[in-house]
Coordinates of C-alpha atoms and ligand atoms in Angstrom, one line a residue:
X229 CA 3.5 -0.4 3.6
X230 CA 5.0 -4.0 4.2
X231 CA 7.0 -3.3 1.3
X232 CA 8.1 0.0 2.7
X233 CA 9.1 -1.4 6.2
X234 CA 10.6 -4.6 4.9
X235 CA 13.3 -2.2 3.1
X236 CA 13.6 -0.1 6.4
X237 CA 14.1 -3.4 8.2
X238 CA 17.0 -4.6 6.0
X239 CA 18.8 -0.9 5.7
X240 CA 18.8 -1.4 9.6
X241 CA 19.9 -5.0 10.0
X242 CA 22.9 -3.9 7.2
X243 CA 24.3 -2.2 10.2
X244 CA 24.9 -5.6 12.3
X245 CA 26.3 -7.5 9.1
X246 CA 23.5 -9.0 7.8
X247 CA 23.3 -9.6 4.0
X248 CA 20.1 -11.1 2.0
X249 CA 20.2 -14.0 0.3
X250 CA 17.9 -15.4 -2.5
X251 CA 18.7 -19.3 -1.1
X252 CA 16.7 -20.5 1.5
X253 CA 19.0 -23.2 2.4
X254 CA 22.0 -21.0 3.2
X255 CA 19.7 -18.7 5.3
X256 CA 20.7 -18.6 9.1
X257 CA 18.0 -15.9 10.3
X258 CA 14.5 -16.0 8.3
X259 CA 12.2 -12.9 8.9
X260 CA 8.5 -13.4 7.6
X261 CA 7.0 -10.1 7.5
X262 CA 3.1 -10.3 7.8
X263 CA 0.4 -8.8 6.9
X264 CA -3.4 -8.5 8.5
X265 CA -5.6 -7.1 6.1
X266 CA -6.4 -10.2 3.8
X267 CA -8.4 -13.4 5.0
X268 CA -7.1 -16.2 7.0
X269 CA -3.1 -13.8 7.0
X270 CA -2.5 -16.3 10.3
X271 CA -2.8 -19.7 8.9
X272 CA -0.6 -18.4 5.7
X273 CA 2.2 -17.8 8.4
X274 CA 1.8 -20.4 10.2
X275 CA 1.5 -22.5 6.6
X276 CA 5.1 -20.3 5.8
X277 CA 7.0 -21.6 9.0
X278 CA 5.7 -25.5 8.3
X279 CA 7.4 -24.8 4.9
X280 CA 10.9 -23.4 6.4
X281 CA 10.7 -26.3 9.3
X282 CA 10.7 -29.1 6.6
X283 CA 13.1 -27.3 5.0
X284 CA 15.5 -27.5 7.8
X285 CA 14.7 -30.6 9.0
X286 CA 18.0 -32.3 8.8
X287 CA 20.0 -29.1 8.6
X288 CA 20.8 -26.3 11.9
X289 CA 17.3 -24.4 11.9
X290 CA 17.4 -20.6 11.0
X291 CA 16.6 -18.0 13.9
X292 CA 13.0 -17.5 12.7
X293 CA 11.3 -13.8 12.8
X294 CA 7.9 -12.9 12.3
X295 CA 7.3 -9.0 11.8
X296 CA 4.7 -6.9 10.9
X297 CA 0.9 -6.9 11.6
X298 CA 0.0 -10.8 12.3
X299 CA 3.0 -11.1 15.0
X300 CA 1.4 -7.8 16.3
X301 CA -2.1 -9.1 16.9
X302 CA -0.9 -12.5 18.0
X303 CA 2.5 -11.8 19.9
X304 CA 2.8 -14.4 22.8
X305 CA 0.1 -16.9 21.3
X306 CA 2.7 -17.2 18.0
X307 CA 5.4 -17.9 20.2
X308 CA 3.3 -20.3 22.3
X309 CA 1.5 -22.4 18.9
X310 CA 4.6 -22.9 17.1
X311 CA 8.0 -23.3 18.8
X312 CA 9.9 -22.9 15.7
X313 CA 9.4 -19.3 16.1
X314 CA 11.7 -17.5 17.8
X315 CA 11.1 -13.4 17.7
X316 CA 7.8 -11.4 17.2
X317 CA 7.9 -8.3 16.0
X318 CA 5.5 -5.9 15.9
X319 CA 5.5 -3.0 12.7
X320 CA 6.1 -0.2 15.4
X321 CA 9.3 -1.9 17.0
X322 CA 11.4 -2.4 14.1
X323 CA 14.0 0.2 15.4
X324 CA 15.0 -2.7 18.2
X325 CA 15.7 -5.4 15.6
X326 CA 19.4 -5.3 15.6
X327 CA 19.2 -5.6 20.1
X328 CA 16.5 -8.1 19.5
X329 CA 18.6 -10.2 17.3
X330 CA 21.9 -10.1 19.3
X331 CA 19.6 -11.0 22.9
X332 CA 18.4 -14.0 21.0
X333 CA 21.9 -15.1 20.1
X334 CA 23.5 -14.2 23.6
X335 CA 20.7 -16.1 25.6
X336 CA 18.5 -17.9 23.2
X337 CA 15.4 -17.0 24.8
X338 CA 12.1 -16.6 22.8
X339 CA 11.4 -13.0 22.3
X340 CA 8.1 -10.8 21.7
X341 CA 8.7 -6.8 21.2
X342 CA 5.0 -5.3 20.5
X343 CA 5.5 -2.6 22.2
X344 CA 3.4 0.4 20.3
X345 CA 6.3 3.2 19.9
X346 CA 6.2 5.1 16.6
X347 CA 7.8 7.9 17.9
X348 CA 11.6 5.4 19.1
X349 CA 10.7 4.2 15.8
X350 CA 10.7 7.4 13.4
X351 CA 13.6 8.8 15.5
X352 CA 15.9 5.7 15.0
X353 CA 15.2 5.6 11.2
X354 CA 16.0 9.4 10.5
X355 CA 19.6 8.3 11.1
X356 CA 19.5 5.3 8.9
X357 CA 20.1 6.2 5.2
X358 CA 17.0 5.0 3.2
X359 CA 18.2 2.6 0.3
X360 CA 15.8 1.8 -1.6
X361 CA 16.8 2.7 -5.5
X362 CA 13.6 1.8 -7.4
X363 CA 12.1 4.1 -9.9
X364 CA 9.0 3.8 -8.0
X365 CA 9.0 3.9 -3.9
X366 CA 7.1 4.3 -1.2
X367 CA 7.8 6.8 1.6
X368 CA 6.1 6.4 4.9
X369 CA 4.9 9.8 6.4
X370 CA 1.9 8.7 9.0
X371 CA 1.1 5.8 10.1
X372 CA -1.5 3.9 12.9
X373 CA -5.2 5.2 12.7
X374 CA -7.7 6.5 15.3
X375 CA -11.3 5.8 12.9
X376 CA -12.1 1.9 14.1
X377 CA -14.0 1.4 11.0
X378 CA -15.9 -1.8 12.8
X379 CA -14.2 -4.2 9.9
X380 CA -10.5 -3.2 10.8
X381 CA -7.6 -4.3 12.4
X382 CA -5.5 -1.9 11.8
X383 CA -6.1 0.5 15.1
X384 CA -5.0 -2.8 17.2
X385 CA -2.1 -3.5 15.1
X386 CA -0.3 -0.4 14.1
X387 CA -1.9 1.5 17.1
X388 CA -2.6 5.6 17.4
X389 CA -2.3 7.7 14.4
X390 CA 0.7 9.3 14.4
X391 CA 2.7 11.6 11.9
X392 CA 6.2 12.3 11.3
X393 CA 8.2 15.2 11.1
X394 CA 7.7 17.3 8.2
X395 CA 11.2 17.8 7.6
X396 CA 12.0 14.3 8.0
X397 CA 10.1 13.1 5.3
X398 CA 11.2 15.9 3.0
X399 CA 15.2 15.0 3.8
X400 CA 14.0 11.3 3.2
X401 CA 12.5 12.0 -0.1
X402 CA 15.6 14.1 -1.3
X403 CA 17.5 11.1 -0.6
X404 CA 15.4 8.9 -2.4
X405 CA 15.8 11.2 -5.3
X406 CA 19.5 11.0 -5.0
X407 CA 19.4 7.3 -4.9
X408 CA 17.5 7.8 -8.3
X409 CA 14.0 7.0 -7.1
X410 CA 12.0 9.6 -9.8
X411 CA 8.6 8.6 -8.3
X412 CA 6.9 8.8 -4.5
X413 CA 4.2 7.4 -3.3
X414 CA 3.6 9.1 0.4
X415 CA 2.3 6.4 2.5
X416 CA -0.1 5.9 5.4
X417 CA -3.0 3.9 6.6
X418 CA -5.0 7.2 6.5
X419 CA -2.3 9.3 4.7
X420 CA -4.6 12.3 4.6
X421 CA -4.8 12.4 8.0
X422 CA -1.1 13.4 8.1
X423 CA -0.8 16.5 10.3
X424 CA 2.8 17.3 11.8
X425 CA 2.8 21.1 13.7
X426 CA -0.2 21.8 11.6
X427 CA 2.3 20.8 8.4
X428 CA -0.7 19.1 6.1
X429 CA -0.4 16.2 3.3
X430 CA -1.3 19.2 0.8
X431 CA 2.2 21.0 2.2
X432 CA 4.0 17.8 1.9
X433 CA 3.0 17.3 -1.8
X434 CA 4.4 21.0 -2.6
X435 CA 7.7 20.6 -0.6
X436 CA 8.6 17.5 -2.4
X437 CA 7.6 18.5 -5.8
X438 CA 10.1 21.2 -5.4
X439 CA 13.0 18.0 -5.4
X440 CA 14.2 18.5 -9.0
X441 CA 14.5 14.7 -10.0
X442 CA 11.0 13.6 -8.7
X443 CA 8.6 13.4 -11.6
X444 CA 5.8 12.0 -9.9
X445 CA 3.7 12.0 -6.8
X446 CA 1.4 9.5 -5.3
X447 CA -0.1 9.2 -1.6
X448 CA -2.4 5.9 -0.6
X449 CA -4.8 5.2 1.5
X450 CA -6.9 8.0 2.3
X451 CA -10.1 8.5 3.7
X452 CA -13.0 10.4 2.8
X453 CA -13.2 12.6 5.9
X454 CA -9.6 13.9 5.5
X455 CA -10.6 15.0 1.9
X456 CA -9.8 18.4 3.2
X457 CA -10.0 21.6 0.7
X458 CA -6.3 22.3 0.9
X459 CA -5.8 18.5 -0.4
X460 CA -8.5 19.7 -3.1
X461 CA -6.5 22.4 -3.9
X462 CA -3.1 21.3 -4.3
X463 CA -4.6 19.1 -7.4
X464 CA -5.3 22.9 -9.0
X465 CA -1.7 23.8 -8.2
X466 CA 0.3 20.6 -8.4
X467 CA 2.5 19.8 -11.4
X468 CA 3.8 16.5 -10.1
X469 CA 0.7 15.1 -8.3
X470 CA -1.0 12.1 -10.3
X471 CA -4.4 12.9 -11.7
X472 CA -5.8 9.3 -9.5
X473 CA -7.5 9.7 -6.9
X474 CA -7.8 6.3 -4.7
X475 CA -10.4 7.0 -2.0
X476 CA -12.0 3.7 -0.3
X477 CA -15.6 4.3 -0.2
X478 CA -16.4 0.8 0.9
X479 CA -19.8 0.9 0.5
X480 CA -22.7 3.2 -1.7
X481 CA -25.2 2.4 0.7
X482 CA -25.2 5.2 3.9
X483 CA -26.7 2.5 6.2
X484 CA -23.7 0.1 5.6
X485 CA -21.4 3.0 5.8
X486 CA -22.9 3.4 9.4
X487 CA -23.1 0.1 10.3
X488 CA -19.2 0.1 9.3
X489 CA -18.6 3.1 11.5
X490 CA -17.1 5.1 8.5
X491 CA -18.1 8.5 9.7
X492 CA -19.0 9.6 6.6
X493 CA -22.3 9.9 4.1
X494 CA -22.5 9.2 -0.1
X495 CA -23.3 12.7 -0.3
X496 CA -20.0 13.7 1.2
X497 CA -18.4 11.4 -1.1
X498 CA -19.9 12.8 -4.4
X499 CA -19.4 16.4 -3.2
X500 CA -15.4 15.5 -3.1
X501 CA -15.7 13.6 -6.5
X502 CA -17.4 16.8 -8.0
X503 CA -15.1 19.4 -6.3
X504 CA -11.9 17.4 -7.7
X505 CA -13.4 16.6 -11.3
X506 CA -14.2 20.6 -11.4
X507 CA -10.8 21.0 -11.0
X508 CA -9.5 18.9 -13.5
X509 CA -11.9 16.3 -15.3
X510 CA -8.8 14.3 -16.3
X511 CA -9.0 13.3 -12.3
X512 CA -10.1 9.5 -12.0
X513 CA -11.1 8.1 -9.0
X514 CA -10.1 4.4 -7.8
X515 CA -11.6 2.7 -4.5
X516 CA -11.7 -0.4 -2.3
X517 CA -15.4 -2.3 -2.0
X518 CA -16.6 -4.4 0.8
X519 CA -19.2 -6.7 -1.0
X520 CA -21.9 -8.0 1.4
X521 CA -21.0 -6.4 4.8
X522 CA -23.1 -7.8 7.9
X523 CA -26.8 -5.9 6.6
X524 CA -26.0 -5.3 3.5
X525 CA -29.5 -6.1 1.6
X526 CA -30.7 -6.2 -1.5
X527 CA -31.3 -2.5 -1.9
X528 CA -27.9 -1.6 -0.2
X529 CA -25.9 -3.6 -2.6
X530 CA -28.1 -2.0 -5.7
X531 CA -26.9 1.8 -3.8
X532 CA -22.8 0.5 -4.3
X533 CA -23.5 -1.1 -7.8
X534 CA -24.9 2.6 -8.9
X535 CA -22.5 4.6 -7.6
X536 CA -20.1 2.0 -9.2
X537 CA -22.0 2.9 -12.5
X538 CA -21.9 7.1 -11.9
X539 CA -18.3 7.6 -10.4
X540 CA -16.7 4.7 -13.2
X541 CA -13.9 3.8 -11.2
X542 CA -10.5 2.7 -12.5
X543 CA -8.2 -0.3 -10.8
X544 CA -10.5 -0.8 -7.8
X545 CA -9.9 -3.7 -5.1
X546 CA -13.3 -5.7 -4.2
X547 CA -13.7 -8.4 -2.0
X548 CA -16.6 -10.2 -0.4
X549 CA -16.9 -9.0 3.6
X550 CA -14.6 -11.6 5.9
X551 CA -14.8 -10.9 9.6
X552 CA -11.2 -10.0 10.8
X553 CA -10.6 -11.3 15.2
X554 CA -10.8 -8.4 17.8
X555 CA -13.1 -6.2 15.3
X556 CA -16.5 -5.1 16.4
X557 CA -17.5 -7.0 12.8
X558 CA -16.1 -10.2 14.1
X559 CA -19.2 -11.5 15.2
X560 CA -21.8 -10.0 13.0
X561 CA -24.1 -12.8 11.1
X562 CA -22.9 -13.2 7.5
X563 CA -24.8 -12.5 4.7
X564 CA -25.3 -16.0 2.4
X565 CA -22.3 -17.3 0.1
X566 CA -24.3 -17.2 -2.8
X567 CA -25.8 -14.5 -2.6
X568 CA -22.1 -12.5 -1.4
X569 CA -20.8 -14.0 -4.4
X570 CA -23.3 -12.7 -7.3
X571 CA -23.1 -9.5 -5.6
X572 CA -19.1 -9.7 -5.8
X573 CA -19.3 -11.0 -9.7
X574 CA -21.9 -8.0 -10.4
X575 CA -19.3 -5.8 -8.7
X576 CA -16.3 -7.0 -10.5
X577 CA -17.9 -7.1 -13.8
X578 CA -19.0 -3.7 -13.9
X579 CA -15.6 -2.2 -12.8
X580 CA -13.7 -4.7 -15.1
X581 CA -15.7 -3.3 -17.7
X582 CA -14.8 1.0 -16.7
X583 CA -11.0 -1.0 -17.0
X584 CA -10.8 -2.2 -19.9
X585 CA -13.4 0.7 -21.7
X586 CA -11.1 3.2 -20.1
X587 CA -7.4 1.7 -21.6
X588 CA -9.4 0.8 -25.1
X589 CA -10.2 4.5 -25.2
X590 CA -6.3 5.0 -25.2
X591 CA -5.7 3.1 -28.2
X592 CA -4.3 5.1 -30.8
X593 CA -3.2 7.8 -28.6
X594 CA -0.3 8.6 -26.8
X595 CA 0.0 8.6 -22.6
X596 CA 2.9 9.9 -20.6
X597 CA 4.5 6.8 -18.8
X598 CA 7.1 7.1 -16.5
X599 CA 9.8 4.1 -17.6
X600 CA 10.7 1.9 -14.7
X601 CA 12.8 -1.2 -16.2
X602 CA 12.7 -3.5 -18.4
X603 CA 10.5 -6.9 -18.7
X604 CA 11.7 -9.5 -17.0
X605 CA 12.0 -11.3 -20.5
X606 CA 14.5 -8.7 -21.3
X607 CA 13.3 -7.5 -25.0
X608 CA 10.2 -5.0 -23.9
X609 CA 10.1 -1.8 -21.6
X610 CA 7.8 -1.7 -18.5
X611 CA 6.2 1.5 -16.9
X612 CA 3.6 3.0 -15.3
X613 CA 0.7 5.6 -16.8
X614 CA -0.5 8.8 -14.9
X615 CA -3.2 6.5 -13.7
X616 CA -1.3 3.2 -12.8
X617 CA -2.1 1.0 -15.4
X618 CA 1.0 -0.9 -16.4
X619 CA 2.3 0.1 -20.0
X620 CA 4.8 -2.7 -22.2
X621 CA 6.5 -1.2 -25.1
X622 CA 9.3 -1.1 -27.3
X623 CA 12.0 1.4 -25.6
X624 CA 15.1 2.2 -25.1
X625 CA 17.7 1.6 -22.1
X626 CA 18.5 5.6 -21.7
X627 CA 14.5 5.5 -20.9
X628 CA 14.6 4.1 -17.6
X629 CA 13.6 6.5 -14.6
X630 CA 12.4 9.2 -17.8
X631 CA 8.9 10.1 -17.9
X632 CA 8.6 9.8 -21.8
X633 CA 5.5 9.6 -24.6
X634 CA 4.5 6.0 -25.0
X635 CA 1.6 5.7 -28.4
X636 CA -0.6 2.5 -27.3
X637 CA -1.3 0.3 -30.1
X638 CA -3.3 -2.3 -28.2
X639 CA -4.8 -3.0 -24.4
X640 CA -6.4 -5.6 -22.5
X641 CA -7.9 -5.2 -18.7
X642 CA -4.7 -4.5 -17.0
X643 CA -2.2 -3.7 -19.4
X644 CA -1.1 -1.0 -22.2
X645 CA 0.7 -2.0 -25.1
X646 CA 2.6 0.3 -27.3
X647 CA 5.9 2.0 -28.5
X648 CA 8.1 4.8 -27.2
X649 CA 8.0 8.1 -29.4
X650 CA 10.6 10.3 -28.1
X651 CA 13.4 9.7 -27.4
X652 CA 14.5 11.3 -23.6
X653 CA 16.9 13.6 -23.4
X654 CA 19.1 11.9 -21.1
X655 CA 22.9 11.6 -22.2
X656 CA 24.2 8.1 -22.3
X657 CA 28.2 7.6 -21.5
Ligands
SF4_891 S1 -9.9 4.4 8.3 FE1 -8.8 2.8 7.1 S2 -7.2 2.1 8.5 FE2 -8.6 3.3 9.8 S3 -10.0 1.8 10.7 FE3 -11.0 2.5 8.8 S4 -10.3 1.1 7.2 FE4 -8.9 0.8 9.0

């Protein structure tokens, strides 16, 4: 989502003259925009800003910004610990940037706008032209969340769930596909939860498969609860929608999944896995893991490495529990580093293993892979699979933004290696 509002945040500073620039010495405003999920996301910031100060020691020092979910949850304390900051932003008052930036330069007063208003926010950014131009981009359609899972921050930092308008987000996407974007991924921080005048994610995914250029169709992060049958459905009726399913489960153990305040059982869980595999069986489920939560014991753990083993996930994130300030977690007793870390290593090494079993069974055979540029080195193609793995292969320049037959000749863990059979039938000039 960071990536998402960073975008929004520079189609909106455009408007006030502001260009990027790739050199840090020839910067005179530096915006850092933060994010809260991963461990100690403060002290990287505060680590960033010691970096830009020595930097400028000798030279005028850049107005200094800190957006996004860190300058949410620490606002006036940032402001207060290190001087070199000049504006916090929260994520839900981007649309006062611009004001926020000429105040500073009128009265050169320190600034903090945390203000939680998604709704100012969404209606400022339907006038400003989305210009984002990768193959692959994020849309933002909800945002904020009322579940206060007990690990979370992200009910104190984006605030109330909140959608936007249906129509919006469908003139958004349209433009995207005009900008000659060919792949969305409908964001949210329970994107299932999306409900706009009883408009559903399920009706969202339809509407925008209708845009002629857009090949593909993603949504992240949902939540097992919001795994509503319509959602189901659309996976029965959807030519566009991506055959991956990432649903965080967190935990196989229903205790832990109480004690984290998840609001839903394994059973439930299983029962969504079954009604989508029913539909299609080519549907593979990814998930987020939270190894050794405040509880977990022995025969918890055993519960997530099973259901690890049954489900076979694909490109899962798993990381040892880490309390998070202001979370009802926050002051739980932690479970022993050694024993957090075997648990994590069994974890990994069984899902590691459904990885790389999963791309070696694609040896030999030929994926769909949506093109999206080429290597950084120049010679090779790079693109995506249905299923997100990342596919390098010998191509051609008409390819890019195609969704074209890719036969892989080799794989590791993350990566599919191959060659481009068809040729697409794009004209080039
Ligand atoms: S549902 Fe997701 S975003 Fe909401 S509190 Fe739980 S983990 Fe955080």
């Amino acid at each position: 989502m960071n990536e998402y509002d960073s975008n929004r945040i520079f189609d909106t500073v455009k408007k006030i003259g502001i260009v990027k620039t790739e050199n840090l010495d020839e910067t005179n405003i530096y915006l850092l925009n933060t994010c809260h999920i991963r461990d100690k996301a403060k002290e990287k910031v505060y680590h960033e800003i010691g970096r830009v100060k020595k930097n400028f020691r000798f030279k005028k020092k850049p107005i200094v910004i800190v957006a996004g979910c860190v300058a949410q949850a620490e606002n006036n304390e940032m402001l207060k610990r290190e001087p070199y900051i000049d504006i916090v932003i929260g994520p839900q008052s981007y649309h006062n940037i611009n004001k926020k930036i000429e105040q500073y330069l009128d009265k050169q007063k320190k600034l903090n706008e945390t203000e939680f208003d998604a709704i100012s926010k969404f209606n400022y950014f339907k006038r400003i032209k989305n210009s984002s131009h990768k193959i692959s981009s994020f849309l933002t359609i909800q945002e904020g969340c009322d579940k206060f899972c007990h690990f979370c921050v992200v009910p104190y930092t984006r605030g109330p769930e909140y959608s936007r308008s249906f129509n919006e987000i469908v003139d958004e996407a349209k433009i995207l596909s005009e900008n000659g974007v060919r792949e969305i991924t409908l964001l949210g921080q329970n994107v299932n939860a999306y409900n706009n005048e009883n408009y559903k994610l399920s009706d969202l995914i339809l509407e925008i498969e209708k845009i002629k250029q857009i090949k593909r169709i993603r949504y992240t992060t949902s939540h097992p609860r919001d795994m509503s049958d319509d959602l189901i459905n659309v996976y029965s009726i959807s030519k566009k929608l991506m055959p991956l399913v990432h649903l965080p489960v967190q935990s196989g153990s229903d205790k832990i999944l109480k004690l984290m305040n998840r609001k839903h059982l394994i059973s439930d869980y299983i029962k969504i896995y079954e009604k989508l595999k029913s539909i299609n069986p080519k549907i593979e489920f990814s998930s987020d893991f939270i190894i050794a939560y405040p509880g977990e014991e022995e025969e918890d753990f055993k519960a997530t490495f099973d259901l690890i083993k049954n489900i076979k996930f694909v490109n899962s994130f798993s990381f040892i529990f880490s309390p998070r300030p202001g979370t009802v977690a926050s002051n739980l007793d932690l479970i022993d580093k050694k024993i957090s870390l075997k648990r994590l290593e069994k974890v990994q090494k069984q899902l590691f293993e459904h990885q790389i079993s999963m791309n070696k069974s694609l040896e030999g055979k030929e994926i769909k892979v949506l093109v999206e540029n080429k290597t950084d080195e120049s010679t090779k193609f790079f693109g995506k699979s249905e299923y997100m793995t990342s596919v390098i292969f010998d191509g051609n320049d008409q390819d890019v933004g195609e969704e074209i037959k890719v036969k892989i000749n080799h794989s590791n863990q993350n990566t599919l290696f191959g060659e481009a059979l068809n040729k697409s039938k794009k004209k080039v000039a």
